[in-house]
mmCIF file of C-alpha atoms in Angstrom:
data_model
loop_
_atom_site.group_PDB
_atom_site.id
_atom_site.type_symbol
_atom_site.label_atom_id
_atom_site.label_comp_id
_atom_site.label_asym_id
_atom_site.label_seq_id
_atom_site.Cartn_x
_atom_site.Cartn_y
_atom_site.Cartn_z
ATOM 1 C CA MET A 1 -49.003 -62.733 -37.872
ATOM 2 C CA LEU A 2 -45.968 -60.558 -37.446
ATOM 3 C CA LEU A 3 -43.677 -62.724 -39.775
ATOM 4 C CA GLN A 4 -44.442 -65.309 -42.031
ATOM 5 C CA ILE A 5 -42.367 -67.472 -43.988
ATOM 6 C CA ASN A 6 -43.787 -69.522 -46.636
ATOM 7 C CA ASN A 7 -41.864 -72.302 -48.672
ATOM 8 C CA LEU A 8 -38.647 -70.822 -48.256
ATOM 9 C CA SER A 9 -35.786 -72.448 -50.360
ATOM 10 C CA VAL A 10 -31.897 -71.134 -50.326
ATOM 11 C CA GLU A 11 -29.068 -72.519 -52.124
ATOM 12 C CA PHE A 12 -25.406 -71.509 -51.954
ATOM 13 C CA SER A 13 -23.485 -72.228 -55.260
ATOM 14 C CA SER A 14 -19.777 -72.586 -56.250
ATOM 15 C CA MET A 15 -18.241 -73.450 -59.779
ATOM 16 C CA LEU A 16 -18.143 -77.110 -58.558
ATOM 17 C CA GLN A 17 -21.151 -77.593 -56.244
ATOM 18 C CA THR A 18 -24.537 -76.170 -55.054
ATOM 19 C CA VAL A 19 -25.617 -76.586 -51.307
ATOM 20 C CA LYS A 20 -29.198 -76.800 -50.360
ATOM 21 C CA ALA A 21 -29.072 -74.908 -47.437
ATOM 22 C CA LEU A 22 -33.145 -74.393 -46.968
ATOM 23 C CA ASN A 23 -35.700 -76.615 -48.540
ATOM 24 C CA HIS A 24 -39.464 -75.353 -48.572
ATOM 25 C CA VAL A 25 -39.240 -73.926 -45.072
ATOM 26 C CA SER A 26 -42.375 -72.341 -43.422
ATOM 27 C CA PHE A 27 -43.339 -71.457 -40.317
ATOM 28 C CA SER A 28 -44.628 -68.068 -38.371
ATOM 29 C CA ILE A 29 -44.255 -65.803 -35.385
ATOM 30 C CA GLY A 30 -47.069 -63.935 -33.689
ATOM 31 C CA PRO A 31 -46.781 -60.447 -32.115
ATOM 32 C CA GLY A 32 -45.224 -60.950 -28.820
ATOM 33 C CA GLU A 33 -44.487 -64.652 -29.142
ATOM 34 C CA ILE A 34 -41.302 -66.339 -28.254
ATOM 35 C CA LEU A 35 -40.756 -69.191 -31.157
ATOM 36 C CA GLY A 36 -37.888 -71.605 -30.607
ATOM 37 C CA ILE A 37 -35.797 -73.001 -33.620
ATOM 38 C CA VAL A 38 -34.105 -76.252 -32.793
ATOM 39 C CA GLY A 39 -31.911 -78.668 -34.676
ATOM 40 C CA GLU A 40 -28.072 -80.069 -35.071
ATOM 41 C CA SER A 41 -25.668 -77.719 -36.563
ATOM 42 C CA GLY A 42 -26.195 -77.467 -40.366
ATOM 43 C CA SER A 43 -30.138 -77.824 -40.035
ATOM 44 C CA GLY A 44 -30.695 -74.583 -41.593
ATOM 45 C CA LYS A 45 -31.422 -72.133 -38.304
ATOM 46 C CA SER A 46 -28.982 -69.405 -38.807
ATOM 47 C CA VAL A 47 -29.571 -69.451 -42.832
ATOM 48 C CA THR A 48 -33.198 -68.663 -41.952
ATOM 49 C CA ALA A 49 -32.163 -65.825 -39.988
ATOM 50 C CA LEU A 50 -29.777 -64.450 -42.196
ATOM 51 C CA THR A 51 -32.452 -64.658 -45.072
ATOM 52 C CA ILE A 52 -34.860 -62.629 -42.770
ATOM 53 C CA LEU A 53 -32.330 -60.059 -42.483
ATOM 54 C CA GLY A 54 -31.095 -60.033 -45.756
ATOM 55 C CA LEU A 55 -27.638 -60.770 -44.896
ATOM 56 C CA LEU A 56 -26.990 -63.600 -47.193
ATOM 57 C CA GLU A 57 -23.485 -64.011 -48.851
ATOM 58 C CA LYS A 58 -23.305 -63.179 -52.673
ATOM 59 C CA ASN A 59 -23.266 -66.791 -53.779
ATOM 60 C CA ALA A 60 -26.696 -67.287 -52.085
ATOM 61 C CA ARG A 61 -29.770 -67.854 -54.195
ATOM 62 C CA ILE A 62 -33.329 -67.661 -52.998
ATOM 63 C CA LYS A 63 -34.969 -70.420 -55.174
ATOM 64 C CA SER A 64 -38.512 -70.175 -53.731
ATOM 65 C CA GLY A 65 -40.641 -68.833 -51.317
ATOM 66 C CA GLU A 66 -41.744 -65.519 -49.320
ATOM 67 C CA ILE A 67 -41.082 -63.702 -46.125
ATOM 68 C CA LEU A 68 -43.891 -61.645 -44.993
ATOM 69 C CA TYR A 69 -43.280 -59.299 -42.218
ATOM 70 C CA LYS A 70 -46.316 -57.237 -41.336
ATOM 71 C CA GLY A 71 -47.988 -58.590 -44.295
ATOM 72 C CA LYS A 72 -45.097 -57.433 -46.902
ATOM 73 C CA ASN A 73 -42.588 -59.710 -48.606
ATOM 74 C CA ILE A 74 -39.368 -58.282 -47.578
ATOM 75 C CA LEU A 75 -37.753 -60.415 -50.087
ATOM 76 C CA GLN A 76 -38.588 -57.854 -52.695
ATOM 77 C CA ILE A 77 -37.811 -54.738 -51.111
ATOM 78 C CA SER A 78 -34.529 -52.417 -51.810
ATOM 79 C CA LYS A 79 -31.204 -52.839 -50.176
ATOM 80 C CA LYS A 80 -32.051 -49.294 -48.421
ATOM 81 C CA GLU A 81 -35.439 -50.445 -47.136
ATOM 82 C CA GLN A 82 -33.631 -53.709 -45.938
ATOM 83 C CA GLN A 83 -31.070 -51.430 -44.094
ATOM 84 C CA GLU A 84 -33.866 -49.519 -42.352
ATOM 85 C CA LEU A 85 -35.690 -52.624 -41.369
ATOM 86 C CA ARG A 86 -32.537 -53.995 -39.619
ATOM 87 C CA GLY A 87 -31.989 -52.911 -36.272
ATOM 88 C CA LYS A 88 -35.155 -50.585 -35.985
ATOM 89 C CA GLU A 89 -37.917 -53.260 -36.640
ATOM 90 C CA ILE A 90 -35.949 -56.531 -36.733
ATOM 91 C CA ALA A 91 -32.530 -57.125 -34.513
ATOM 92 C CA MET A 92 -30.383 -59.959 -34.136
ATOM 93 C CA ILE A 93 -28.245 -61.251 -31.433
ATOM 94 C CA PHE A 94 -25.349 -63.164 -32.876
ATOM 95 C CA GLN A 95 -23.720 -66.267 -31.293
ATOM 96 C CA GLU A 96 -20.600 -64.551 -30.081
ATOM 97 C CA PRO A 97 -20.974 -61.084 -28.490
ATOM 98 C CA MET A 98 -17.445 -60.088 -29.046
ATOM 99 C CA THR A 99 -18.010 -59.999 -32.871
ATOM 100 C CA SER A 100 -21.062 -57.628 -32.072
ATOM 101 C CA LEU A 101 -19.338 -54.982 -30.077
ATOM 102 C CA HIS A 102 -16.498 -52.745 -31.489
ATOM 103 C CA PRO A 103 -13.344 -53.488 -29.592
ATOM 104 C CA THR A 104 -12.097 -50.093 -29.871
ATOM 105 C CA MET A 105 -15.398 -48.143 -28.856
ATOM 106 C CA ARG A 106 -16.579 -47.621 -25.432
ATOM 107 C CA ILE A 107 -20.015 -49.409 -24.545
ATOM 108 C CA GLY A 108 -21.960 -46.471 -24.125
ATOM 109 C CA ASP A 109 -20.882 -44.655 -27.443
ATOM 110 C CA GLN A 110 -21.781 -48.011 -29.305
ATOM 111 C CA LEU A 111 -25.291 -47.911 -27.758
ATOM 112 C CA ALA A 112 -25.524 -44.270 -28.111
ATOM 113 C CA GLU A 113 -24.633 -44.345 -31.732
ATOM 114 C CA VAL A 114 -27.458 -46.886 -32.522
ATOM 115 C CA ILE A 115 -30.087 -45.327 -30.668
ATOM 116 C CA HIS A 116 -29.067 -41.841 -32.159
ATOM 117 C CA ARG A 117 -29.681 -43.433 -35.701
ATOM 118 C CA HIS A 118 -32.985 -45.189 -34.983
ATOM 119 C CA ARG A 119 -34.832 -42.647 -32.683
ATOM 120 C CA SER A 120 -33.685 -39.516 -34.432
ATOM 121 C CA ILE A 121 -32.926 -37.726 -31.392
ATOM 122 C CA SER A 122 -29.779 -35.812 -30.182
ATOM 123 C CA TYR A 123 -26.550 -37.503 -29.372
ATOM 124 C CA LYS A 124 -26.450 -36.370 -25.660
ATOM 125 C CA GLU A 125 -30.113 -37.654 -25.314
ATOM 126 C CA ALA A 126 -29.030 -40.958 -26.917
ATOM 127 C CA TYR A 127 -26.316 -41.384 -24.682
ATOM 128 C CA ARG A 128 -28.402 -40.906 -21.677
ATOM 129 C CA GLN A 129 -30.904 -43.302 -23.020
ATOM 130 C CA ALA A 130 -28.190 -45.828 -23.665
ATOM 131 C CA VAL A 131 -27.052 -45.661 -19.949
ATOM 132 C CA LEU A 132 -30.906 -46.188 -19.024
ATOM 133 C CA SER A 133 -30.843 -49.494 -21.455
ATOM 134 C CA LEU A 134 -27.903 -50.677 -19.650
ATOM 135 C CA ASP A 135 -29.734 -50.461 -16.264
ATOM 136 C CA GLU A 136 -32.739 -52.075 -17.888
ATOM 137 C CA VAL A 137 -30.586 -55.039 -18.493
ATOM 138 C CA LYS A 138 -29.827 -55.556 -14.940
ATOM 139 C CA ILE A 139 -26.028 -54.167 -15.297
ATOM 140 C CA ASN A 140 -24.648 -53.006 -11.969
ATOM 141 C CA ASP A 141 -23.420 -49.342 -12.093
ATOM 142 C CA PRO A 142 -24.368 -48.843 -15.834
ATOM 143 C CA GLU A 143 -22.787 -45.214 -15.898
ATOM 144 C CA LEU A 144 -19.348 -46.893 -15.129
ATOM 145 C CA VAL A 145 -20.061 -49.625 -17.667
ATOM 146 C CA ALA A 146 -20.599 -46.906 -20.281
ATOM 147 C CA ARG A 147 -17.268 -45.704 -20.174
ATOM 148 C CA LYS A 148 -15.688 -49.202 -20.287
ATOM 149 C CA TYR A 149 -14.402 -51.298 -23.427
ATOM 150 C CA PRO A 150 -15.892 -54.727 -24.177
ATOM 151 C CA PHE A 151 -12.693 -56.450 -23.404
ATOM 152 C CA GLU A 152 -13.036 -54.988 -19.740
ATOM 153 C CA LEU A 153 -16.369 -56.833 -19.366
ATOM 154 C CA SER A 154 -17.011 -60.634 -18.528
ATOM 155 C CA GLY A 155 -18.917 -62.549 -21.200
ATOM 156 C CA GLY A 156 -22.258 -62.637 -19.272
ATOM 157 C CA MET A 157 -22.048 -58.809 -18.907
ATOM 158 C CA ARG A 158 -21.120 -58.452 -22.748
ATOM 159 C CA GLN A 159 -23.923 -60.658 -23.582
ATOM 160 C CA ARG A 160 -26.274 -58.471 -21.549
ATOM 161 C CA VAL A 161 -24.669 -55.264 -23.493
ATOM 162 C CA VAL A 162 -25.682 -57.021 -26.819
ATOM 163 C CA ILE A 163 -29.162 -57.509 -25.606
ATOM 164 C CA ALA A 164 -29.407 -53.873 -24.643
ATOM 165 C CA LEU A 165 -27.746 -52.956 -28.065
ATOM 166 C CA ALA A 166 -30.517 -55.264 -29.955
ATOM 167 C CA MET A 167 -33.295 -53.769 -28.058
ATOM 168 C CA SER A 168 -32.381 -50.271 -28.187
ATOM 169 C CA ALA A 169 -34.834 -49.421 -31.119
ATOM 170 C CA PRO A 170 -36.867 -51.113 -29.756
ATOM 171 C CA PRO A 171 -37.442 -53.719 -32.434
ATOM 172 C CA ASP A 172 -40.969 -55.740 -33.218
ATOM 173 C CA LEU A 173 -38.946 -58.999 -33.819
ATOM 174 C CA LEU A 174 -35.548 -59.856 -32.081
ATOM 175 C CA ILE A 175 -33.781 -63.062 -33.652
ATOM 176 C CA ALA A 176 -31.496 -64.547 -31.075
ATOM 177 C CA ASP A 177 -28.805 -66.846 -32.314
ATOM 178 C CA GLU A 178 -27.680 -69.302 -29.435
ATOM 179 C CA PRO A 179 -27.551 -66.246 -27.209
ATOM 180 C CA THR A 180 -26.646 -68.150 -24.333
ATOM 181 C CA THR A 181 -23.493 -70.161 -25.977
ATOM 182 C CA ALA A 182 -20.341 -70.335 -23.871
ATOM 183 C CA LEU A 183 -22.159 -69.059 -20.674
ATOM 184 C CA ASP A 184 -22.263 -71.182 -17.595
ATOM 185 C CA VAL A 185 -25.695 -72.350 -16.208
ATOM 186 C CA THR A 186 -26.436 -69.645 -13.642
ATOM 187 C CA ILE A 187 -25.590 -66.822 -16.104
ATOM 188 C CA GLN A 188 -27.615 -68.620 -18.952
ATOM 189 C CA HIS A 189 -30.720 -68.688 -16.963
ATOM 190 C CA GLU A 190 -30.338 -64.862 -15.997
ATOM 191 C CA ILE A 191 -29.856 -63.904 -19.859
ATOM 192 C CA LEU A 192 -33.147 -66.014 -20.786
ATOM 193 C CA LYS A 193 -34.970 -64.733 -17.995
ATOM 194 C CA LEU A 194 -34.078 -61.194 -18.968
ATOM 195 C CA MET A 195 -34.926 -61.658 -22.681
ATOM 196 C CA LYS A 196 -38.371 -63.004 -21.631
ATOM 197 C CA GLU A 197 -38.860 -60.016 -19.203
ATOM 198 C CA LEU A 198 -37.974 -57.567 -22.213
ATOM 199 C CA ALA A 199 -40.003 -59.329 -24.521
ATOM 200 C CA GLU A 200 -43.176 -59.145 -22.279
ATOM 201 C CA LYS A 201 -42.516 -55.646 -21.291
ATOM 202 C CA ARG A 202 -41.999 -54.192 -24.869
ATOM 203 C CA GLY A 203 -44.151 -56.761 -26.661
ATOM 204 C CA THR A 204 -41.509 -57.787 -28.684
ATOM 205 C CA SER A 205 -41.450 -61.231 -30.808
ATOM 206 C CA ILE A 206 -38.336 -63.443 -30.356
ATOM 207 C CA MET A 207 -37.221 -66.117 -32.709
ATOM 208 C CA LEU A 208 -34.919 -68.068 -30.396
ATOM 209 C CA ILE A 209 -32.301 -70.315 -32.298
ATOM 210 C CA THR A 210 -30.669 -73.029 -30.231
ATOM 211 C CA HIS A 211 -29.797 -76.616 -29.817
ATOM 212 C CA ASP A 212 -30.688 -76.821 -26.390
ATOM 213 C CA LEU A 213 -33.971 -78.160 -25.591
ATOM 214 C CA GLY A 214 -33.823 -77.292 -22.116
ATOM 215 C CA VAL A 215 -33.618 -73.597 -23.271
ATOM 216 C CA VAL A 216 -36.895 -74.113 -25.381
ATOM 217 C CA THR A 217 -38.826 -75.547 -22.388
ATOM 218 C CA GLN A 218 -37.933 -72.425 -20.472
ATOM 219 C CA VAL A 219 -39.056 -69.561 -22.535
ATOM 220 C CA CYS A 220 -40.732 -70.609 -25.984
ATOM 221 C CA GLN A 221 -44.611 -71.090 -26.559
ATOM 222 C CA ARG A 222 -44.090 -72.880 -29.588
ATOM 223 C CA VAL A 223 -41.278 -74.680 -31.364
ATOM 224 C CA VAL A 224 -39.942 -75.776 -34.912
ATOM 225 C CA VAL A 225 -37.764 -78.626 -35.131
ATOM 226 C CA MET A 226 -35.338 -78.280 -38.307
ATOM 227 C CA TYR A 227 -33.214 -81.127 -39.918
ATOM 228 C CA ALA A 228 -30.932 -80.790 -42.989
ATOM 229 C CA GLY A 229 -32.715 -77.601 -44.203
ATOM 230 C CA LYS A 230 -36.329 -78.891 -43.611
ATOM 231 C CA VAL A 231 -38.927 -78.375 -40.805
ATOM 232 C CA VAL A 232 -39.676 -81.762 -39.731
ATOM 233 C CA GLU A 233 -42.023 -80.985 -36.803
ATOM 234 C CA THR A 234 -43.683 -78.070 -35.139
ATOM 235 C CA GLY A 235 -46.333 -76.938 -32.727
ATOM 236 C CA LYS A 236 -46.682 -76.176 -29.035
ATOM 237 C CA THR A 237 -43.728 -76.391 -27.030
ATOM 238 C CA GLU A 238 -45.320 -78.707 -24.456
ATOM 239 C CA GLU A 239 -46.866 -80.831 -27.077
ATOM 240 C CA VAL A 240 -44.020 -81.392 -29.490
ATOM 241 C CA LEU A 241 -41.383 -82.067 -26.316
ATOM 242 C CA HIS A 242 -43.883 -84.234 -24.388
ATOM 243 C CA GLN A 243 -45.573 -86.225 -27.463
ATOM 244 C CA PRO A 244 -43.131 -86.016 -29.973
ATOM 245 C CA VAL A 245 -43.985 -87.640 -33.395
ATOM 246 C CA HIS A 246 -40.821 -87.310 -35.661
ATOM 247 C CA PRO A 247 -38.054 -89.950 -35.038
ATOM 248 C CA TYR A 248 -35.571 -87.153 -35.103
ATOM 249 C CA THR A 249 -37.331 -85.223 -32.431
ATOM 250 C CA ARG A 250 -37.544 -88.413 -30.523
ATOM 251 C CA ALA A 251 -33.985 -88.834 -31.016
ATOM 252 C CA LEU A 252 -32.998 -85.332 -29.815
ATOM 253 C CA ILE A 253 -35.035 -85.764 -26.596
ATOM 254 C CA GLY A 254 -33.644 -89.262 -25.762
ATOM 255 C CA ALA A 255 -29.965 -87.682 -26.136
ATOM 256 C CA LEU A 256 -30.830 -85.232 -23.288
ATOM 257 C CA PRO A 257 -28.174 -85.815 -20.681
ATOM 258 C CA ASP A 258 -30.724 -85.397 -17.919
ATOM 259 C CA LEU A 259 -32.804 -88.478 -19.422
ATOM 260 C CA ALA A 260 -29.611 -90.737 -19.200
ATOM 261 C CA THR A 261 -29.427 -93.831 -16.993
ATOM 262 C CA PRO A 262 -26.560 -93.644 -14.229
ATOM 263 C CA ASP A 263 -23.789 -95.653 -15.165
ATOM 264 C CA GLN A 264 -25.038 -96.433 -18.890
ATOM 265 C CA PRO A 265 -23.781 -94.883 -22.270
ATOM 266 C CA LEU A 266 -25.546 -91.699 -23.227
ATOM 267 C CA HIS A 267 -28.019 -92.220 -26.253
ATOM 268 C CA ALA A 268 -26.669 -90.929 -29.486
ATOM 269 C CA ILE A 269 -28.366 -90.514 -32.929
ATOM 270 C CA PRO A 270 -26.496 -93.045 -35.054
ATOM 271 C CA GLY A 271 -24.717 -91.954 -38.587
ATOM 272 C CA GLU A 272 -24.299 -88.360 -39.356
ATOM 273 C CA SER A 273 -26.234 -85.648 -40.982
ATOM 274 C CA PRO A 274 -26.815 -85.762 -44.815
ATOM 275 C CA ASP A 275 -24.497 -83.931 -47.238
ATOM 276 C CA LEU A 276 -26.320 -80.532 -48.363
ATOM 277 C CA ARG A 277 -24.902 -80.989 -51.453
ATOM 278 C CA ASN A 278 -26.333 -84.526 -52.228
ATOM 279 C CA LEU A 279 -29.446 -85.051 -50.279
ATOM 280 C CA PRO A 280 -31.253 -88.174 -50.126
ATOM 281 C CA ALA A 281 -34.409 -88.726 -52.561
ATOM 282 C CA GLY A 282 -36.748 -89.264 -49.632
ATOM 283 C CA CYS A 283 -36.894 -88.423 -46.343
ATOM 284 C CA VAL A 284 -33.783 -86.494 -45.302
ATOM 285 C CA PHE A 285 -33.522 -88.373 -41.914
ATOM 286 C CA ALA A 286 -34.223 -91.715 -43.403
ATOM 287 C CA PRO A 287 -30.388 -92.891 -43.477
ATOM 288 C CA ARG A 288 -30.547 -92.382 -39.730
ATOM 289 C CA CYS A 289 -34.065 -93.654 -38.494
ATOM 290 C CA GLU A 290 -34.554 -97.039 -37.119
ATOM 291 C CA ARG A 291 -38.177 -96.805 -38.223
ATOM 292 C CA ALA A 292 -37.600 -96.117 -42.071
ATOM 293 C CA ILE A 293 -39.757 -97.965 -44.346
ATOM 294 C CA PRO A 294 -39.117 -98.082 -48.172
ATOM 295 C CA LEU A 295 -41.351 -95.294 -48.858
ATOM 296 C CA CYS A 296 -39.071 -93.008 -46.575
ATOM 297 C CA ARG A 297 -36.195 -93.518 -49.103
ATOM 298 C CA GLU A 298 -38.149 -92.773 -52.091
ATOM 299 C CA ASP A 299 -40.613 -89.914 -51.348
ATOM 300 C CA GLN A 300 -40.197 -86.953 -49.319
ATOM 301 C CA PRO A 301 -43.016 -86.263 -46.538
ATOM 302 C CA VAL A 302 -44.569 -83.088 -46.261
ATOM 303 C CA LEU A 303 -45.842 -81.398 -43.019
ATOM 304 C CA GLU A 304 -49.189 -82.581 -41.808
ATOM 305 C CA GLN A 305 -51.452 -82.282 -38.843
ATOM 306 C CA VAL A 306 -50.797 -85.148 -36.259
ATOM 307 C CA THR A 307 -54.506 -85.342 -35.436
ATOM 308 C CA GLU A 308 -57.573 -84.533 -37.303
ATOM 309 C CA THR A 309 -59.095 -81.331 -35.803
ATOM 310 C CA GLY A 310 -61.566 -80.399 -38.299
ATOM 311 C CA ILE A 311 -60.042 -77.254 -39.578
ATOM 312 C CA GLY A 312 -59.778 -78.308 -42.984
ATOM 313 C CA ASP A 313 -56.907 -76.686 -44.780
ATOM 314 C CA ALA A 314 -56.989 -73.462 -42.651
ATOM 315 C CA TYR A 315 -53.461 -72.443 -41.368
ATOM 316 C CA LEU A 316 -53.318 -72.198 -37.272
ATOM 317 C CA PRO A 317 -49.699 -72.065 -36.180
ATOM 318 C CA ASP A 318 -50.574 -73.877 -32.902
ATOM 319 C CA VAL A 319 -51.396 -77.090 -34.771
ATOM 320 C CA HIS A 320 -48.929 -79.854 -34.181
ATOM 321 C CA ARG A 321 -47.441 -80.783 -37.604
ATOM 322 C CA VAL A 322 -44.996 -83.355 -38.669
ATOM 323 C CA ALA A 323 -43.295 -84.384 -41.972
ATOM 324 C CA CYS A 324 -43.092 -88.209 -41.290
ATOM 325 C CA TRP A 325 -44.501 -91.391 -43.231
ATOM 326 C CA VAL A 326 -44.467 -93.543 -40.185
ATOM 327 C CA ARG A 327 -46.015 -91.577 -37.890
#
């Protein structure tokens, strides 16, 4: 495995309260694989990404777990080692491209600076590579775009620049946090296709964070469904989305507009996500679950295989797993 997260728990504390952002999260990403992480806002998707990159706020505390990158626990490395890892081996595309681009620097200079740092080549050669990287993400007239500032570009072009920036090292792992937010459907499709092509060409693994199940079906081989800081279901994308087991996964799929009956109200998940400062004693989804039984409110379920496959306790990432008492 390229990346394996085991039993990761993260808390954010203040003088008055503690927020349990991640609770015993475990999943893995293989070389060249695209893994989708889905769930509502506040489910822990972005916190997981920031923990991998070592970018948590000062009030965060990692309670338990490990993050193995190429077999090494990166939670135990120094800040200098983390800085060397970021960008060069693990890169990230943030939700809003304008926050990732310096507003007063030309596009070509921003790309060249990153390439110059990570590849140890001359700045002149780095700038040439920057123009080539813009061409690689299918930007017309890359030499002209390299001389422009971010505000002179459209949202779709800025997102392509951010992808070029993230892939410039190139990294072994790319974390994409809602990379198609605020883009229209046509541009969204082009960006996803571009990311998939770059991953296949360079062998880069992608951890794709999204709330859009349609995006997951387009590009991801496997999917992890998160809710209130926990993994509730995981497995091959086709199996999880076509044969969902956890009530939350079923509810997410049921709420898709494409599945709505004409002239009928859209299906919505009742209630609200739990307060991460005061999580329920049992299953975190039990207060909103129509199938909940008394056990669901008393004890937390753990991820288990949906069907017996005779593999014993061996860990296989493709196995369909769910954390639910009433499956």
